[in-house]
Amino acid sequence: MKSIYSILLVQFLFVVSSFAKDFDFFYFVQQWPGSYCDSKQSCCYPSTGKPEADFGIHGLWPNYNDGSYPSQCDPTRPFDQSQVSELLRRMQTEWPTLACPSGDGMKFWSHEWEKHGTCSSLDQHSYFQITLDLKNQVNLLQALATAGIEPNGQSYSLKSIKDGIKEGVGYTPYVECNVDTSGNSQLYQIYLCVDRSASTLIECPIFPHGKCGSEIEFPIF
Ligand code: 5GP
Ligand code: 5GP
């Protein structure tokens, strides 16, 4: 009798676990601070000071191959600053918040952890550390500079930006644009894809939707 119950229990657990469909890959998303600031919403520098003129991390987002994505996967694991205390200085320089009013970053990081990180099957410390390490692996500004593309307020073709990143980083990015206060399309975020283990860049299984102009501005920051 006991063994029937344990078989039923195993079957029950199997059915339940197969409902919680795992994700397929990550988007690793970086933002250009000049474009976040040069828009209608405007920006506020973090309380720790003006960020470097470099791409900053937006997040590491679990995604499905069909383009949909899981979010807020575990309300029982809220952001806990003490788990990332060793990483804080790196987070301040490489993952700065630009939203208003000025903050120290905790709100941005807790939002990213709770919305995306809790779906990543990583613990909090690993989620932030792995994302910071990905940023070290990928030097977007250098790849673009090598292709003659610099944040100087000029416009570049979308194709030259994609090709430059493909050449320097090895993978084709998705480029997201926003519009500046005069309505020009500008380079806002760069998406690269990472495998489920969060260690290896891959070609993206699917790109988000959205469009840039064919010529896009790369604003000064
Ligand atoms: P927006 O609507 O501004 O493009 O995106 C708002 C937020 O939704 C993003 O910052 C991100 O948290 C989430 N998001 C948007 N598109 C995607 C996507 O394709 N995959 C994932 N995982 N999250 C997304
Ligand atoms: P997502 O778009 O990832 O869902 O959410 C971004 C959230 O983080 C928004 O609520 C936004 O106000 C906040 N946030 C704080 N700092 C930043 C920042 O530097 N960039 C972006 N894109 N969002 C930020």
CSV table of C-alpha atoms and ligand atoms in Angstrom, one decimal:
chain,number,residue,atom,x,y,z
A,1,MET,CA,0.0,0.0,0.0
A,2,LYS,CA,2.8,2.4,1.0
A,3,SER,CA,4.5,1.8,-2.3
A,4,ILE,CA,1.4,2.7,-4.3
A,5,TYR,CA,1.3,6.0,-2.5
A,6,SER,CA,5.0,6.7,-3.2
A,7,ILE,CA,4.5,5.9,-6.9
A,8,LEU,CA,1.5,8.2,-7.0
A,9,LEU,CA,3.6,10.9,-5.2
A,10,VAL,CA,6.4,10.5,-7.8
A,11,GLN,CA,3.9,10.8,-10.7
A,12,PHE,CA,2.3,13.8,-9.1
A,13,LEU,CA,5.7,15.6,-8.6
A,14,PHE,CA,6.6,14.8,-12.2
A,15,VAL,CA,3.3,16.3,-13.6
A,16,VAL,CA,3.7,19.4,-11.4
A,17,SER,CA,7.4,20.0,-12.4
A,18,SER,CA,6.6,19.6,-16.1
A,19,PHE,CA,4.1,22.5,-15.8
A,20,ALA,CA,6.9,24.9,-14.7
A,21,LYS,CA,8.4,25.1,-18.2
A,22,ASP,CA,12.1,26.0,-18.1
A,23,PHE,CA,13.4,28.9,-20.1
A,24,ASP,CA,15.5,28.4,-23.3
A,25,PHE,CA,18.2,31.1,-23.3
A,26,PHE,CA,19.0,34.5,-21.9
A,27,TYR,CA,19.0,38.0,-23.4
A,28,PHE,CA,22.0,39.9,-22.0
A,29,VAL,CA,20.9,43.5,-22.4
A,30,GLN,CA,23.1,46.6,-22.1
A,31,GLN,CA,22.0,50.2,-22.3
A,32,TRP,CA,23.7,53.3,-23.7
A,33,PRO,CA,23.4,56.0,-20.9
A,34,GLY,CA,23.5,58.8,-23.5
A,35,SER,CA,20.3,57.5,-25.1
A,36,TYR,CA,18.5,56.8,-21.8
A,37,CYS,CA,19.2,60.5,-20.8
A,38,ASP,CA,18.6,62.1,-24.2
A,39,SER,CA,14.9,61.2,-24.4
A,40,LYS,CA,11.6,62.6,-23.2
A,41,GLN,CA,11.7,60.7,-19.9
A,42,SER,CA,15.2,62.2,-19.2
A,43,CYS,CA,17.5,60.7,-16.5
A,44,CYS,CA,19.0,61.2,-13.1
A,45,TYR,CA,22.6,60.2,-12.3
A,46,PRO,CA,22.9,57.7,-9.4
A,47,SER,CA,23.6,59.0,-6.0
A,48,THR,CA,27.1,57.5,-6.3
A,49,GLY,CA,28.0,59.9,-9.2
A,50,LYS,CA,27.9,60.2,-13.0
A,51,PRO,CA,28.4,56.8,-14.6
A,52,GLU,CA,31.3,56.1,-17.0
A,53,ALA,CA,30.8,56.8,-20.6
A,54,ASP,CA,30.3,53.1,-21.3
A,55,PHE,CA,27.4,50.7,-21.9
A,56,GLY,CA,25.8,49.7,-18.6
A,57,ILE,CA,24.0,46.5,-17.8
A,58,HIS,CA,20.2,46.5,-18.0
A,59,GLY,CA,19.7,42.9,-17.2
A,60,LEU,CA,20.0,39.2,-17.9
A,61,TRP,CA,16.6,38.0,-19.0
A,62,PRO,CA,15.5,34.4,-19.3
A,63,ASN,CA,13.5,33.9,-22.5
A,64,TYR,CA,11.7,31.2,-24.4
A,65,ASN,CA,12.5,30.3,-28.0
A,66,ASP,CA,9.0,31.5,-29.1
A,67,GLY,CA,9.8,35.0,-27.9
A,68,SER,CA,7.8,34.9,-24.7
A,69,TYR,CA,9.4,35.0,-21.3
A,70,PRO,CA,8.8,34.0,-17.7
A,71,SER,CA,8.8,36.8,-15.0
A,72,GLN,CA,8.4,37.2,-11.3
A,73,CYS,CA,9.0,33.5,-10.7
A,74,ASP,CA,9.5,33.4,-6.9
A,75,PRO,CA,8.0,36.0,-4.6
A,76,THR,CA,9.5,34.2,-1.7
A,77,ARG,CA,13.0,35.2,-2.7
A,78,PRO,CA,13.0,39.1,-2.6
A,79,PHE,CA,16.2,41.0,-3.4
A,80,ASP,CA,18.6,40.8,-0.4
A,81,GLN,CA,21.4,43.3,-0.5
A,82,SER,CA,23.5,41.3,1.9
A,83,GLN,CA,23.9,38.6,-0.7
A,84,VAL,CA,25.6,40.9,-3.1
A,85,SER,CA,27.7,43.1,-0.7
A,86,GLU,CA,30.9,41.8,-2.2
A,87,LEU,CA,29.8,42.8,-5.7
A,88,LEU,CA,28.4,46.3,-4.9
A,89,ARG,CA,31.3,48.3,-6.2
A,90,ARG,CA,31.2,46.5,-9.5
A,91,MET,CA,27.4,46.9,-9.7
A,92,GLN,CA,27.7,50.6,-9.1
A,93,THR,CA,30.1,51.1,-12.0
A,94,GLU,CA,28.8,48.4,-14.4
A,95,TRP,CA,25.1,48.3,-13.7
A,96,PRO,CA,24.3,51.9,-12.8
A,97,THR,CA,20.7,53.2,-12.5
A,98,LEU,CA,19.6,56.2,-14.5
A,99,ALA,CA,16.0,56.4,-13.5
A,100,CYS,CA,14.7,59.4,-11.6
A,101,PRO,CA,14.8,60.3,-8.8
A,102,SER,CA,18.4,59.5,-8.2
A,103,GLY,CA,19.0,56.3,-6.3
A,104,ASP,CA,21.8,54.1,-5.2
A,105,GLY,CA,20.8,51.3,-7.6
A,106,MET,CA,19.1,49.0,-5.1
A,107,LYS,CA,15.7,49.6,-6.7
A,108,PHE,CA,16.9,48.8,-10.2
A,109,TRP,CA,18.8,45.7,-9.1
A,110,SER,CA,15.9,44.4,-7.0
A,111,HIS,CA,13.5,44.9,-9.9
A,112,GLU,CA,15.9,43.0,-12.3
A,113,TRP,CA,16.4,40.2,-9.7
A,114,GLU,CA,12.7,39.8,-8.8
A,115,LYS,CA,11.3,40.1,-12.4
A,116,HIS,CA,14.0,38.2,-14.3
A,117,GLY,CA,16.6,36.7,-11.8
A,118,THR,CA,14.1,34.6,-9.9
A,119,CYS,CA,13.4,32.8,-13.2
A,120,SER,CA,17.0,32.1,-14.0
A,121,SER,CA,17.5,29.1,-11.6
A,122,LEU,CA,20.6,31.0,-10.3
A,123,ASP,CA,20.9,32.1,-6.7
A,124,GLN,CA,21.2,35.9,-6.2
A,125,HIS,CA,24.9,36.1,-5.8
A,126,SER,CA,25.5,34.0,-8.9
A,127,TYR,CA,22.9,35.9,-11.0
A,128,PHE,CA,24.7,39.2,-10.4
A,129,GLN,CA,28.2,37.9,-10.6
A,130,ILE,CA,27.6,36.0,-13.8
A,131,THR,CA,26.0,39.1,-15.4
A,132,LEU,CA,28.9,41.3,-14.4
A,133,ASP,CA,31.3,38.7,-15.8
A,134,LEU,CA,29.4,38.7,-19.1
A,135,LYS,CA,29.9,42.4,-19.3
A,136,ASN,CA,33.7,41.9,-19.0
A,137,GLN,CA,33.6,39.4,-21.8
A,138,VAL,CA,31.8,41.8,-24.2
A,139,ASN,CA,33.4,45.2,-24.9
A,140,LEU,CA,30.7,46.8,-27.1
A,141,LEU,CA,32.4,50.2,-27.1
A,142,GLN,CA,35.6,48.8,-28.3
A,143,ALA,CA,33.9,46.7,-31.0
A,144,LEU,CA,32.1,49.8,-32.3
A,145,ALA,CA,35.2,52.0,-32.1
A,146,THR,CA,37.1,49.4,-34.2
A,147,ALA,CA,34.4,49.8,-36.8
A,148,GLY,CA,34.8,53.6,-36.7
A,149,ILE,CA,31.6,54.1,-34.7
A,150,GLU,CA,31.8,56.4,-31.7
A,151,PRO,CA,29.4,58.1,-29.3
A,152,ASN,CA,29.9,61.5,-30.8
A,153,GLY,CA,26.4,62.5,-31.7
A,154,GLN,CA,26.7,61.4,-35.3
A,155,SER,CA,24.5,59.0,-37.1
A,156,TYR,CA,25.5,55.6,-38.4
A,157,SER,CA,23.7,53.0,-40.5
A,158,LEU,CA,22.0,50.3,-38.4
A,159,LYS,CA,23.8,47.7,-40.6
A,160,SER,CA,27.3,49.1,-39.8
A,161,ILE,CA,26.5,49.0,-36.0
A,162,LYS,CA,25.3,45.3,-36.3
A,163,ASP,CA,28.3,44.3,-38.4
A,164,GLY,CA,30.8,46.1,-36.1
A,165,ILE,CA,29.4,44.2,-33.1
A,166,LYS,CA,29.3,40.9,-35.0
A,167,GLU,CA,32.9,41.4,-36.0
A,168,GLY,CA,34.2,42.5,-32.6
A,169,VAL,CA,32.1,40.3,-30.3
A,170,GLY,CA,31.4,37.3,-32.6
A,171,TYR,CA,27.6,37.3,-32.5
A,172,THR,CA,24.9,39.3,-34.1
A,173,PRO,CA,23.2,41.7,-31.7
A,174,TYR,CA,19.6,43.0,-31.6
A,175,VAL,CA,19.7,46.8,-31.6
A,176,GLU,CA,16.9,48.6,-29.8
A,177,CYS,CA,16.4,52.3,-30.5
A,178,ASN,CA,14.6,55.0,-28.7
A,179,VAL,CA,14.0,58.6,-29.8
A,180,ASP,CA,15.7,61.7,-28.7
A,181,THR,CA,13.8,64.9,-27.8
A,182,SER,CA,13.8,66.0,-31.5
A,183,GLY,CA,12.4,62.7,-32.7
A,184,ASN,CA,15.6,61.1,-34.0
A,185,SER,CA,16.1,57.4,-33.7
A,186,GLN,CA,19.1,56.6,-31.5
A,187,LEU,CA,21.0,53.6,-30.3
A,188,TYR,CA,19.5,52.7,-26.9
A,189,GLN,CA,20.0,49.0,-26.0
A,190,ILE,CA,22.1,46.1,-27.4
A,191,TYR,CA,20.9,42.5,-26.9
A,192,LEU,CA,23.1,39.5,-27.0
A,193,CYS,CA,22.1,35.9,-26.3
A,194,VAL,CA,23.6,33.6,-23.8
A,195,ASP,CA,23.0,29.9,-23.3
A,196,ARG,CA,21.0,28.5,-20.4
A,197,SER,CA,24.1,28.0,-18.3
A,198,ALA,CA,24.7,31.7,-18.5
A,199,SER,CA,28.3,31.2,-19.5
A,200,THR,CA,28.5,31.1,-23.3
A,201,LEU,CA,27.3,33.6,-25.9
A,202,ILE,CA,25.2,32.1,-28.6
A,203,GLU,CA,23.4,33.4,-31.8
A,204,CYS,CA,20.0,34.5,-30.7
A,205,PRO,CA,17.2,31.9,-31.3
A,206,ILE,CA,14.8,34.8,-31.8
A,207,PHE,CA,15.0,38.5,-31.8
A,208,PRO,CA,12.6,40.9,-30.1
A,209,HIS,CA,10.4,43.0,-32.3
A,210,GLY,CA,10.8,46.7,-32.9
A,211,LYS,CA,12.5,48.9,-35.3
A,212,CYS,CA,15.2,51.5,-35.6
A,213,GLY,CA,15.6,53.9,-38.5
A,214,SER,CA,18.1,52.8,-41.1
A,215,GLU,CA,20.4,55.6,-39.8
A,216,ILE,CA,20.7,55.9,-36.1
A,217,GLU,CA,22.3,58.4,-33.8
A,218,PHE,CA,24.9,57.5,-31.2
A,219,PRO,CA,24.7,60.3,-28.7
A,220,ILE,CA,27.5,61.7,-26.5
A,221,PHE,CA,27.3,60.9,-22.8
B,1,5GP,P1,9.7,47.4,-23.1
B,1,5GP,O1,8.2,47.2,-23.1
B,1,5GP,O2,10.2,48.7,-22.6
B,1,5GP,O3,10.4,46.9,-24.3
B,1,5GP,O4,10.2,46.3,-22.0
B,1,5GP,C1,9.8,46.5,-20.7
B,1,5GP,C2,10.5,45.4,-19.9
B,1,5GP,O5,9.9,44.1,-20.2
B,1,5GP,C3,12.0,45.2,-20.2
B,1,5GP,O6,12.8,46.0,-19.5
B,1,5GP,C4,12.1,43.8,-19.7
B,1,5GP,O7,12.1,43.7,-18.3
B,1,5GP,C5,10.9,43.1,-20.2
B,1,5GP,N1,11.1,42.6,-21.6
B,1,5GP,C6,10.7,43.3,-22.8
B,1,5GP,N2,11.0,42.5,-23.8
B,1,5GP,C7,11.5,41.3,-23.4
B,1,5GP,C8,11.9,40.1,-24.0
B,1,5GP,O8,11.9,40.0,-25.2
B,1,5GP,N3,12.4,39.2,-23.2
B,1,5GP,C9,12.4,39.3,-21.8
B,1,5GP,N4,12.9,38.3,-21.1
B,1,5GP,N5,12.0,40.4,-21.2
B,1,5GP,C10,11.5,41.4,-22.0
B,2,5GP,P1,12.4,46.5,-17.1
B,2,5GP,O1,12.2,47.5,-18.2
B,2,5GP,O2,13.7,45.8,-16.9
B,2,5GP,O3,11.2,45.7,-16.7
B,2,5GP,O4,12.3,47.5,-15.9
B,2,5GP,C1,13.1,48.6,-15.8
B,2,5GP,C2,12.7,49.2,-14.5
B,2,5GP,O5,13.8,49.6,-13.8
B,2,5GP,C3,11.8,50.4,-14.7
B,2,5GP,O6,10.8,50.4,-13.7
B,2,5GP,C4,12.7,51.5,-14.5
B,2,5GP,O7,12.1,52.7,-14.0
B,2,5GP,C5,13.8,51.0,-13.6
B,2,5GP,N1,15.1,51.5,-13.8
B,2,5GP,C6,15.9,52.0,-12.9
B,2,5GP,N2,17.0,52.4,-13.4
B,2,5GP,C7,17.0,52.1,-14.8
B,2,5GP,C8,17.9,52.3,-15.8
B,2,5GP,O8,19.0,52.8,-15.7
B,2,5GP,N3,17.5,51.8,-17.0
B,2,5GP,C9,16.3,51.3,-17.2
B,2,5GP,N4,16.0,50.9,-18.5
B,2,5GP,N5,15.4,51.1,-16.2
B,2,5GP,C10,15.7,51.5,-15.0
